[in-house]
Coordinates of C-alpha atoms in Angstrom, one line a residue:
M1 CA 104.1 88.1 119.1
T2 CA 107.6 87.1 117.6
N3 CA 108.4 90.2 115.4
V4 CA 109.5 89.1 111.4
N5 CA 112.6 91.0 109.9
N6 CA 112.4 91.1 105.6
S7 CA 115.9 93.2 105.3
A8 CA 118.3 91.5 103.7
D9 CA 120.8 90.6 105.4
F10 CA 118.4 88.8 108.4
W11 CA 117.3 86.4 105.3
A12 CA 121.2 86.3 104.3
K13 CA 122.0 85.5 108.2
Y14 CA 119.9 82.1 107.9
G15 CA 121.0 81.3 104.3
I16 CA 118.8 81.8 102.8
D17 CA 118.8 82.5 99.4
N18 CA 115.3 81.6 97.7
K19 CA 112.9 84.3 100.1
Q20 CA 109.9 82.9 98.4
A21 CA 110.0 80.1 100.5
A22 CA 109.7 82.1 104.0
A23 CA 107.5 84.9 102.3
K24 CA 105.1 82.2 102.1
A25 CA 104.9 82.0 106.0
A26 CA 104.6 85.7 107.0
D27 CA 102.3 86.4 104.2
K28 CA 100.5 84.0 107.0
A29 CA 100.6 86.1 109.9
S30 CA 97.8 87.6 111.6
N31 CA 96.9 90.8 110.1
D32 CA 99.4 92.7 111.8
P33 CA 102.5 92.1 108.6
N34 CA 104.5 92.3 111.3
A35 CA 103.1 89.7 113.6
M36 CA 104.0 86.1 113.0
G37 CA 102.4 83.0 115.4
Q38 CA 103.1 79.5 115.6
T39 CA 102.3 78.0 112.7
E40 CA 104.4 80.9 110.9
F41 CA 106.9 80.3 112.5
L42 CA 107.5 76.8 111.9
E43 CA 107.1 77.2 108.3
L44 CA 109.9 79.4 108.4
M45 CA 112.3 77.5 110.7
M46 CA 111.8 74.1 108.0
A47 CA 112.4 77.5 105.4
Q48 CA 115.3 77.7 106.8
L49 CA 116.1 73.9 107.1
E50 CA 115.6 73.3 103.0
N51 CA 117.8 76.7 102.0
Q52 CA 120.9 76.9 104.0
D53 CA 123.6 76.1 102.9
P54 CA 124.9 72.4 103.3
L55 CA 128.3 73.7 103.8
S56 CA 127.9 75.8 106.1
P57 CA 125.2 74.9 107.9
Q58 CA 123.0 76.6 111.0
D59 CA 125.1 76.6 114.3
N60 CA 122.7 74.6 116.5
T61 CA 123.2 76.3 119.6
E62 CA 121.7 79.7 117.5
F63 CA 119.5 77.4 115.8
I64 CA 118.0 76.1 119.7
A65 CA 118.2 79.1 121.2
Q66 CA 115.4 81.0 118.8
L67 CA 113.3 77.8 119.3
A68 CA 113.1 78.8 123.1
Q69 CA 113.3 82.4 122.8
F70 CA 110.0 82.3 121.1
S71 CA 108.7 79.3 123.2
S72 CA 109.1 81.7 125.8
V73 CA 107.3 84.6 124.9
E74 CA 104.6 82.1 123.2
G75 CA 104.4 81.0 127.2
I76 CA 104.8 84.2 128.7
Q77 CA 101.5 86.1 125.9
S78 CA 99.5 82.7 127.3
M79 CA 100.0 83.3 130.8
N80 CA 99.2 86.8 130.3
T81 CA 95.6 85.6 128.4
S82 CA 94.7 83.2 131.2
V83 CA 95.6 86.2 133.9
N84 CA 93.7 88.4 132.3
S85 CA 91.0 86.1 132.3
L86 CA 90.9 85.6 135.9
V87 CA 91.4 88.8 136.7
D88 CA 88.3 89.9 134.6
S89 CA 86.5 86.8 136.2
F90 CA 87.5 88.5 139.5
K91 CA 86.1 91.4 139.5
S92 CA 82.8 90.1 137.8
S93 CA 81.8 87.6 139.9
Q94 CA 83.5 90.6 143.0
A95 CA 80.4 93.0 141.4
L96 CA 78.1 90.5 141.1
Q97 CA 78.4 89.6 145.3
A98 CA 78.4 93.9 146.3
S99 CA 75.2 93.9 143.6
A100 CA 73.5 91.5 146.1
L101 CA 73.9 94.4 149.1
V102 CA 71.9 96.3 147.4
G103 CA 68.7 96.6 149.9
R104 CA 70.3 95.4 152.7
K105 CA 72.5 97.1 155.9
V106 CA 75.7 97.1 156.5
Q107 CA 78.0 98.0 159.8
I108 CA 79.9 101.0 159.2
D109 CA 81.7 103.9 161.4
G110 CA 79.8 106.7 162.3
N111 CA 76.9 107.5 164.6
A112 CA 74.5 109.0 162.0
S113 CA 72.2 107.1 160.2
M114 CA 69.0 108.2 157.5
M115 CA 65.9 106.9 159.5
K116 CA 62.7 106.1 157.0
D117 CA 59.3 106.2 158.6
G118 CA 58.8 103.5 161.1
E119 CA 62.1 101.8 160.6
G120 CA 64.5 103.7 163.6
M121 CA 68.0 103.1 163.7
S122 CA 70.6 100.4 164.6
G123 CA 74.0 99.7 166.0
A124 CA 77.0 98.9 168.0
F125 CA 79.3 100.4 170.9
T126 CA 82.8 99.5 171.3
L127 CA 82.9 99.1 175.5
P128 CA 86.6 99.0 176.6
E129 CA 87.1 97.1 179.8
G130 CA 85.7 97.7 182.8
S131 CA 83.0 100.0 181.4
R132 CA 80.6 101.0 184.2
D133 CA 77.4 104.0 183.8
V134 CA 76.5 103.3 180.8
E135 CA 74.6 106.1 178.9
A136 CA 73.2 106.5 175.1
Y137 CA 71.2 109.3 173.6
I138 CA 69.1 109.4 170.4
T139 CA 69.6 113.2 168.8
D140 CA 67.4 114.6 166.3
S141 CA 69.4 116.8 163.8
T142 CA 68.9 119.7 166.1
G143 CA 71.6 118.3 168.6
K144 CA 68.2 117.8 170.2
V145 CA 68.1 114.1 172.5
V146 CA 64.8 113.0 171.7
K147 CA 65.1 109.2 173.6
E148 CA 67.7 108.0 175.9
L149 CA 68.2 104.1 175.1
D150 CA 68.2 102.1 177.7
M151 CA 71.8 99.9 178.3
T152 CA 70.5 98.5 181.2
G153 CA 70.0 94.8 180.0
Y154 CA 73.6 94.2 179.1
R155 CA 75.1 95.0 182.5
Q156 CA 77.3 92.5 184.3
S157 CA 75.9 91.2 188.3
D158 CA 78.8 94.1 189.7
G159 CA 78.0 96.5 187.6
S160 CA 80.6 96.7 184.6
Y161 CA 79.6 95.4 181.2
P162 CA 81.3 93.2 179.1
A163 CA 84.4 94.9 177.1
G164 CA 83.8 94.7 173.2
K165 CA 80.8 95.4 171.3
V166 CA 77.3 95.6 172.7
P167 CA 74.6 96.2 169.8
F168 CA 71.6 99.1 170.7
E169 CA 68.3 99.3 169.0
W170 CA 66.2 102.3 168.6
D171 CA 62.3 101.9 167.4
G172 CA 61.7 105.5 165.4
M173 CA 60.3 106.7 169.1
D174 CA 60.4 109.4 171.4
A175 CA 60.8 109.1 174.6
D176 CA 56.5 109.5 175.7
G177 CA 56.2 106.7 172.6
N178 CA 54.9 109.0 169.8
P179 CA 56.8 107.8 166.0
L180 CA 58.9 110.6 165.3
P181 CA 59.2 111.8 161.4
A182 CA 62.1 110.3 158.1
G183 CA 65.1 112.4 159.0
T184 CA 68.5 111.7 160.1
Y185 CA 69.3 111.2 163.7
S186 CA 72.1 110.1 165.3
V187 CA 73.3 108.1 168.4
S188 CA 76.4 109.2 170.9
A189 CA 76.9 107.0 174.3
N190 CA 80.0 107.8 177.2
A191 CA 80.5 105.4 179.9
S192 CA 82.8 105.9 183.0
I193 CA 86.4 103.9 182.4
N194 CA 87.6 103.7 186.0
G195 CA 85.9 106.8 186.9
V196 CA 86.7 108.7 184.0
P197 CA 83.6 109.9 182.0
T198 CA 84.6 108.6 178.4
A199 CA 83.0 108.9 175.1
L200 CA 82.0 105.3 173.2
A201 CA 82.8 104.4 169.7
S202 CA 79.9 103.6 167.9
N203 CA 79.0 102.2 164.5
V204 CA 75.0 102.2 162.5
N205 CA 73.8 100.2 160.4
V206 CA 73.0 101.9 156.8
N207 CA 70.9 100.8 154.2
V208 CA 73.0 100.2 150.5
D209 CA 71.2 102.0 148.2
S210 CA 73.2 101.1 145.0
V211 CA 76.6 99.8 144.2
T212 CA 79.2 101.3 142.1
M213 CA 82.1 99.6 139.9
G214 CA 85.0 101.6 139.2
T215 CA 87.3 101.2 135.7
G216 CA 89.7 99.9 138.6
G217 CA 87.1 97.5 140.3
Q218 CA 87.0 99.2 142.9
I219 CA 83.5 98.8 145.0
T220 CA 82.0 101.1 146.7
L221 CA 78.3 101.7 148.4
N222 CA 76.3 104.1 147.9
L223 CA 74.4 104.6 151.9
A224 CA 71.3 106.4 152.3
G225 CA 71.3 109.8 153.8
Y226 CA 75.2 108.5 154.6
G227 CA 77.0 108.9 151.4
S228 CA 79.6 106.6 149.7
V229 CA 81.8 104.1 151.3
G230 CA 84.5 101.2 150.1
L231 CA 83.4 97.5 151.0
S232 CA 87.1 97.1 153.0
D233 CA 85.2 100.2 155.1
V234 CA 82.3 98.1 156.4
K235 CA 82.8 96.9 159.2
E236 CA 79.6 93.6 159.2
F237 CA 76.6 93.1 156.9
H238 CA 73.6 92.6 157.9

């Protein structure tokens, strides 16, 4: 808002001998005694014109500059209000979209996941060009191998595997077909790349338990048995 200066120098500068006319405009300002709105500014301007010395009128250049300055301030305030409103709307929309992820799975970098009874585990491996002899294993929290995953379904006719992401899925059973108890399980895979055994990068699909919105608008996903990650850490939504 534009500040009102009540000093004698201010009134003398604009040739206003009768302060009452201008004070009437200032009294209509908001609860802040130093704030002036558009209506008050126009009333003060009219008081200035009515009370100026006819023999020494207000300089047009300075007068126009006052109007331009006030208009600029009002425009900036209006723009700030619009931008803040837009930011608030964006944050609300983002929070609403993120809350819809609760109960769903997201894919993140990693190799461990909390398995619920009868649920199993899923994710993907990233295979470089020319990958061969791909092997993948599921291990329990002690590091014991409980199941070898069959990846031969992705093998091409020349024995190589396609470059890129190759999905995997485990049904929660051990090698003998017995269901394993709920808990944290890990997946690992390796392949022969140009004859060199190489560990493969993996992603796992994890349940979203809840969503947290920070004071700065940051969205954090709280994942079952994994911890918290930002939206930017999510590779895929399922």
